[in-house]
Amino acid sequence: MTRKLLLGLFVAILLAVAPQAQATIGPFVSWQNADDLDNGYGLGISFPRNFTPLFRIDPRVSWYNYSGGSYDLNAFPIDLIAEINLGLFYGGVGGSYTIYDNDIKNKWGYSFVAGAKLQLGGIGVFGDLMWRGSEKDEANVDGFGLNVGILLGGN
């Protein structure tokens, strides 16, 4: 029950932050090397929202396909990352919930991100390195990833 309540709160925050009038949307391509799953490739979308020039919240939803290791599956991470903006560079820490489409149970986790963004007017680009960790059970899905995308709208 507690997990469902937390997941509901997490989704409510995603929905509350995303549809802002000056919202930025950031579609991206992604790669992650998860320990037991090998290389995963996918797509995602980011909804960064600046609260101050220094602080931003970045909800993200992604999809990964893993087919080269011990498992053949799709993963759907939902992340909520608190970031510090330092001009061109940013870094942050967050929580995540990942849904799997096979016998691996869904997992709560955490993430660390460091990247750079360049935005001119209503369009920009970004790239970041992300570490995603989670509960350990039938498969170790911790690993580094790389995200590269564009930023549309907002600032």
PDB file of C-alpha atoms in Angstrom:
ATOM      1  CA  MET A   1       0.000   0.000   0.000  1.00  0.00           C
ATOM      2  CA  THR A   2       2.805   2.433   0.884  1.00  0.00           C
ATOM      3  CA  ARG A   3       4.527   1.801  -2.455  1.00  0.00           C
ATOM      4  CA  LYS A   4       1.318   2.499  -4.366  1.00  0.00           C
ATOM      5  CA  LEU A   5       0.797   5.714  -2.402  1.00  0.00           C
ATOM      6  CA  LEU A   6       4.377   6.851  -3.081  1.00  0.00           C
ATOM      7  CA  LEU A   7       4.092   5.956  -6.770  1.00  0.00           C
ATOM      8  CA  GLY A   8       0.813   7.918  -6.958  1.00  0.00           C
ATOM      9  CA  LEU A   9       2.487  10.935  -5.342  1.00  0.00           C
ATOM     10  CA  PHE A  10       5.430  10.598  -7.734  1.00  0.00           C
ATOM     11  CA  VAL A  11       3.123  10.545 -10.786  1.00  0.00           C
ATOM     12  CA  ALA A  12       1.112  13.494  -9.406  1.00  0.00           C
ATOM     13  CA  ILE A  13       4.326  15.543  -9.154  1.00  0.00           C
ATOM     14  CA  LEU A  14       5.212  14.581 -12.736  1.00  0.00           C
ATOM     15  CA  LEU A  15       1.805  15.700 -13.968  1.00  0.00           C
ATOM     16  CA  ALA A  16       1.844  18.920 -11.948  1.00  0.00           C
ATOM     17  CA  VAL A  17       5.246  20.009 -13.199  1.00  0.00           C
ATOM     18  CA  ALA A  18       4.925  19.035 -16.886  1.00  0.00           C
ATOM     19  CA  PRO A  19       2.047  21.191 -18.235  1.00  0.00           C
ATOM     20  CA  GLN A  20       3.388  24.631 -17.281  1.00  0.00           C
ATOM     21  CA  ALA A  21       2.768  27.478 -19.753  1.00  0.00           C
ATOM     22  CA  GLN A  22       6.515  28.110 -20.187  1.00  0.00           C
ATOM     23  CA  ALA A  23       7.382  24.421 -19.843  1.00  0.00           C
ATOM     24  CA  THR A  24      10.445  22.929 -21.442  1.00  0.00           C
ATOM     25  CA  ILE A  25      10.175  19.485 -23.004  1.00  0.00           C
ATOM     26  CA  GLY A  26      13.313  17.489 -23.733  1.00  0.00           C
ATOM     27  CA  PRO A  27      13.052  14.356 -25.875  1.00  0.00           C
ATOM     28  CA  PHE A  28      16.258  12.287 -25.763  1.00  0.00           C
ATOM     29  CA  VAL A  29      17.957   9.115 -26.905  1.00  0.00           C
ATOM     30  CA  SER A  30      19.514   6.987 -24.229  1.00  0.00           C
ATOM     31  CA  TRP A  31      21.981   4.181 -23.551  1.00  0.00           C
ATOM     32  CA  GLN A  32      22.493   2.358 -20.251  1.00  0.00           C
ATOM     33  CA  ASN A  33      24.845  -0.449 -19.280  1.00  0.00           C
ATOM     34  CA  ALA A  34      23.052  -2.226 -16.441  1.00  0.00           C
ATOM     35  CA  ASP A  35      25.162  -4.884 -14.706  1.00  0.00           C
ATOM     36  CA  ASP A  36      23.071  -8.038 -15.329  1.00  0.00           C
ATOM     37  CA  LEU A  37      21.134  -6.686 -18.322  1.00  0.00           C
ATOM     38  CA  ASP A  38      24.089  -5.640 -20.496  1.00  0.00           C
ATOM     39  CA  ASN A  39      23.498  -2.687 -22.888  1.00  0.00           C
ATOM     40  CA  GLY A  40      20.083  -1.093 -23.149  1.00  0.00           C
ATOM     41  CA  TYR A  41      19.058   1.435 -25.781  1.00  0.00           C
ATOM     42  CA  GLY A  42      15.994   3.614 -25.698  1.00  0.00           C
ATOM     43  CA  LEU A  43      14.162   6.901 -25.730  1.00  0.00           C
ATOM     44  CA  GLY A  44      12.899   9.270 -23.104  1.00  0.00           C
ATOM     45  CA  ILE A  45      11.337  12.603 -22.393  1.00  0.00           C
ATOM     46  CA  SER A  46      12.325  15.153 -19.789  1.00  0.00           C
ATOM     47  CA  PHE A  47      10.164  17.944 -18.327  1.00  0.00           C
ATOM     48  CA  PRO A  48      12.695  20.240 -16.567  1.00  0.00           C
ATOM     49  CA  ARG A  49      11.160  23.047 -14.507  1.00  0.00           C
ATOM     50  CA  ASN A  50      13.292  25.882 -13.115  1.00  0.00           C
ATOM     51  CA  PHE A  51      12.218  27.093  -9.681  1.00  0.00           C
ATOM     52  CA  THR A  52      15.115  29.531  -9.324  1.00  0.00           C
ATOM     53  CA  PRO A  53      18.103  30.270 -11.587  1.00  0.00           C
ATOM     54  CA  LEU A  54      20.070  27.786  -9.446  1.00  0.00           C
ATOM     55  CA  PHE A  55      17.514  25.014  -8.715  1.00  0.00           C
ATOM     56  CA  ARG A  56      15.385  22.881 -11.001  1.00  0.00           C
ATOM     57  CA  ILE A  57      13.254  19.722 -10.829  1.00  0.00           C
ATOM     58  CA  ASP A  58      13.574  17.331 -13.784  1.00  0.00           C
ATOM     59  CA  PRO A  59      10.914  14.610 -14.067  1.00  0.00           C
ATOM     60  CA  ARG A  60      11.804  12.042 -16.743  1.00  0.00           C
ATOM     61  CA  VAL A  61      10.138   9.023 -18.285  1.00  0.00           C
ATOM     62  CA  SER A  62      12.240   6.585 -20.342  1.00  0.00           C
ATOM     63  CA  TRP A  63      12.054   3.297 -22.216  1.00  0.00           C
ATOM     64  CA  TYR A  64      14.983   0.895 -22.624  1.00  0.00           C
ATOM     65  CA  ASN A  65      15.225  -2.334 -24.575  1.00  0.00           C
ATOM     66  CA  TYR A  66      17.759  -4.863 -23.261  1.00  0.00           C
ATOM     67  CA  SER A  67      18.373  -7.811 -25.553  1.00  0.00           C
ATOM     68  CA  GLY A  68      22.077  -8.653 -25.419  1.00  0.00           C
ATOM     69  CA  GLY A  69      22.608 -10.124 -21.954  1.00  0.00           C
ATOM     70  CA  SER A  70      20.980 -12.765 -19.782  1.00  0.00           C
ATOM     71  CA  TYR A  71      17.591 -11.076 -20.115  1.00  0.00           C
ATOM     72  CA  ASP A  72      15.487  -9.945 -23.069  1.00  0.00           C
ATOM     73  CA  LEU A  73      13.176  -7.239 -21.750  1.00  0.00           C
ATOM     74  CA  ASN A  74      11.902  -3.672 -21.781  1.00  0.00           C
ATOM     75  CA  ALA A  75      12.356  -1.307 -18.825  1.00  0.00           C
ATOM     76  CA  PHE A  76      10.385   1.876 -18.124  1.00  0.00           C
ATOM     77  CA  PRO A  77      12.130   4.111 -15.540  1.00  0.00           C
ATOM     78  CA  ILE A  78      10.246   7.072 -14.068  1.00  0.00           C
ATOM     79  CA  ASP A  79      12.712   9.535 -12.489  1.00  0.00           C
ATOM     80  CA  LEU A  80      12.344  12.681 -10.413  1.00  0.00           C
ATOM     81  CA  ILE A  81      15.669  14.521 -10.184  1.00  0.00           C
ATOM     82  CA  ALA A  82      16.536  17.651  -8.184  1.00  0.00           C
ATOM     83  CA  GLU A  83      19.258  19.550 -10.032  1.00  0.00           C
ATOM     84  CA  ILE A  84      21.618  22.441  -9.363  1.00  0.00           C
ATOM     85  CA  ASN A  85      22.236  24.679 -12.411  1.00  0.00           C
ATOM     86  CA  LEU A  86      25.740  26.109 -12.737  1.00  0.00           C
ATOM     87  CA  GLY A  87      25.441  27.960 -16.031  1.00  0.00           C
ATOM     88  CA  LEU A  88      26.322  25.526 -18.795  1.00  0.00           C
ATOM     89  CA  PHE A  89      26.692  22.585 -16.362  1.00  0.00           C
ATOM     90  CA  TYR A  90      24.282  20.894 -13.966  1.00  0.00           C
ATOM     91  CA  GLY A  91      24.260  18.038 -11.501  1.00  0.00           C
ATOM     92  CA  GLY A  92      21.629  16.359  -9.437  1.00  0.00           C
ATOM     93  CA  VAL A  93      20.287  13.481  -7.407  1.00  0.00           C
ATOM     94  CA  GLY A  94      16.923  11.799  -7.623  1.00  0.00           C
ATOM     95  CA  GLY A  95      14.620   8.879  -7.037  1.00  0.00           C
ATOM     96  CA  SER A  96      13.160   6.464  -9.537  1.00  0.00           C
ATOM     97  CA  TYR A  97      10.677   3.662 -10.024  1.00  0.00           C
ATOM     98  CA  THR A  98      11.371   1.206 -12.853  1.00  0.00           C
ATOM     99  CA  ILE A  99       8.716  -1.037 -14.382  1.00  0.00           C
ATOM    100  CA  TYR A 100       9.881  -4.227 -16.165  1.00  0.00           C
ATOM    101  CA  ASP A 101       7.884  -6.243 -18.694  1.00  0.00           C
ATOM    102  CA  ASN A 102       9.101  -9.682 -17.612  1.00  0.00           C
ATOM    103  CA  ASP A 103       9.713 -11.657 -14.402  1.00  0.00           C
ATOM    104  CA  ILE A 104      12.021  -9.045 -12.811  1.00  0.00           C
ATOM    105  CA  LYS A 105      10.019  -7.271 -10.132  1.00  0.00           C
ATOM    106  CA  ASN A 106       9.543  -3.502 -10.443  1.00  0.00           C
ATOM    107  CA  LYS A 107      12.151  -1.578  -8.466  1.00  0.00           C
ATOM    108  CA  TRP A 108      12.536   1.615  -6.464  1.00  0.00           C
ATOM    109  CA  GLY A 109      15.892   3.250  -6.989  1.00  0.00           C
ATOM    110  CA  TYR A 110      18.041   6.359  -7.020  1.00  0.00           C
ATOM    111  CA  SER A 111      20.042   8.270  -9.596  1.00  0.00           C
ATOM    112  CA  PHE A 112      22.887  10.737  -9.895  1.00  0.00           C
ATOM    113  CA  VAL A 113      23.236  12.928 -12.973  1.00  0.00           C
ATOM    114  CA  ALA A 114      25.878  15.328 -14.318  1.00  0.00           C
ATOM    115  CA  GLY A 115      25.622  17.095 -17.637  1.00  0.00           C
ATOM    116  CA  ALA A 116      25.703  20.169 -19.807  1.00  0.00           C
ATOM    117  CA  LYS A 117      23.019  22.117 -21.630  1.00  0.00           C
ATOM    118  CA  LEU A 118      23.128  24.899 -24.148  1.00  0.00           C
ATOM    119  CA  GLN A 119      19.891  26.740 -24.788  1.00  0.00           C
ATOM    120  CA  LEU A 120      19.376  29.735 -27.058  1.00  0.00           C
ATOM    121  CA  GLY A 121      15.862  31.089 -26.981  1.00  0.00           C
ATOM    122  CA  GLY A 122      13.265  28.350 -27.299  1.00  0.00           C
ATOM    123  CA  ILE A 123      15.562  25.530 -28.452  1.00  0.00           C
ATOM    124  CA  GLY A 124      18.625  23.856 -27.040  1.00  0.00           C
ATOM    125  CA  VAL A 125      20.626  20.666 -26.624  1.00  0.00           C
ATOM    126  CA  PHE A 126      21.707  18.681 -23.587  1.00  0.00           C
ATOM    127  CA  GLY A 127      23.766  15.658 -22.701  1.00  0.00           C
ATOM    128  CA  ASP A 128      24.260  13.953 -19.375  1.00  0.00           C
ATOM    129  CA  LEU A 129      25.787  10.956 -17.676  1.00  0.00           C
ATOM    130  CA  MET A 130      23.526   9.157 -15.235  1.00  0.00           C
ATOM    131  CA  TRP A 131      24.109   6.483 -12.619  1.00  0.00           C
ATOM    132  CA  ARG A 132      20.977   4.560 -11.764  1.00  0.00           C
ATOM    133  CA  GLY A 133      20.941   2.217  -8.758  1.00  0.00           C
ATOM    134  CA  SER A 134      18.144   0.162  -7.221  1.00  0.00           C
ATOM    135  CA  GLU A 135      17.065  -2.584  -4.867  1.00  0.00           C
ATOM    136  CA  LYS A 136      19.067  -5.806  -5.261  1.00  0.00           C
ATOM    137  CA  ASP A 137      17.209  -9.063  -5.802  1.00  0.00           C
ATOM    138  CA  GLU A 138      16.963 -11.416  -8.792  1.00  0.00           C
ATOM    139  CA  ALA A 139      18.964  -9.103 -11.117  1.00  0.00           C
ATOM    140  CA  ASN A 140      21.482  -6.324 -10.513  1.00  0.00           C
ATOM    141  CA  VAL A 141      20.298  -3.499 -12.788  1.00  0.00           C
ATOM    142  CA  ASP A 142      22.653  -0.763 -11.519  1.00  0.00           C
ATOM    143  CA  GLY A 143      24.666   1.016 -14.165  1.00  0.00           C
ATOM    144  CA  PHE A 144      25.859   4.094 -16.017  1.00  0.00           C
ATOM    145  CA  GLY A 145      23.918   5.675 -18.830  1.00  0.00           C
ATOM    146  CA  LEU A 146      24.210   8.449 -21.363  1.00  0.00           C
ATOM    147  CA  ASN A 147      21.353  10.712 -22.483  1.00  0.00           C
ATOM    148  CA  VAL A 148      21.526  13.164 -25.414  1.00  0.00           C
ATOM    149  CA  GLY A 149      18.578  15.289 -26.464  1.00  0.00           C
ATOM    150  CA  ILE A 150      17.020  18.554 -27.474  1.00  0.00           C
ATOM    151  CA  LEU A 151      15.190  21.134 -25.356  1.00  0.00           C
ATOM    152  CA  LEU A 152      12.043  22.753 -26.738  1.00  0.00           C
ATOM    153  CA  GLY A 153      10.398  25.820 -25.188  1.00  0.00           C
ATOM    154  CA  GLY A 154      10.908  27.563 -21.883  1.00  0.00           C
ATOM    155  CA  ASN A 155      14.388  28.374 -20.653  1.00  0.00           C
TER     156      ASN A 155
END
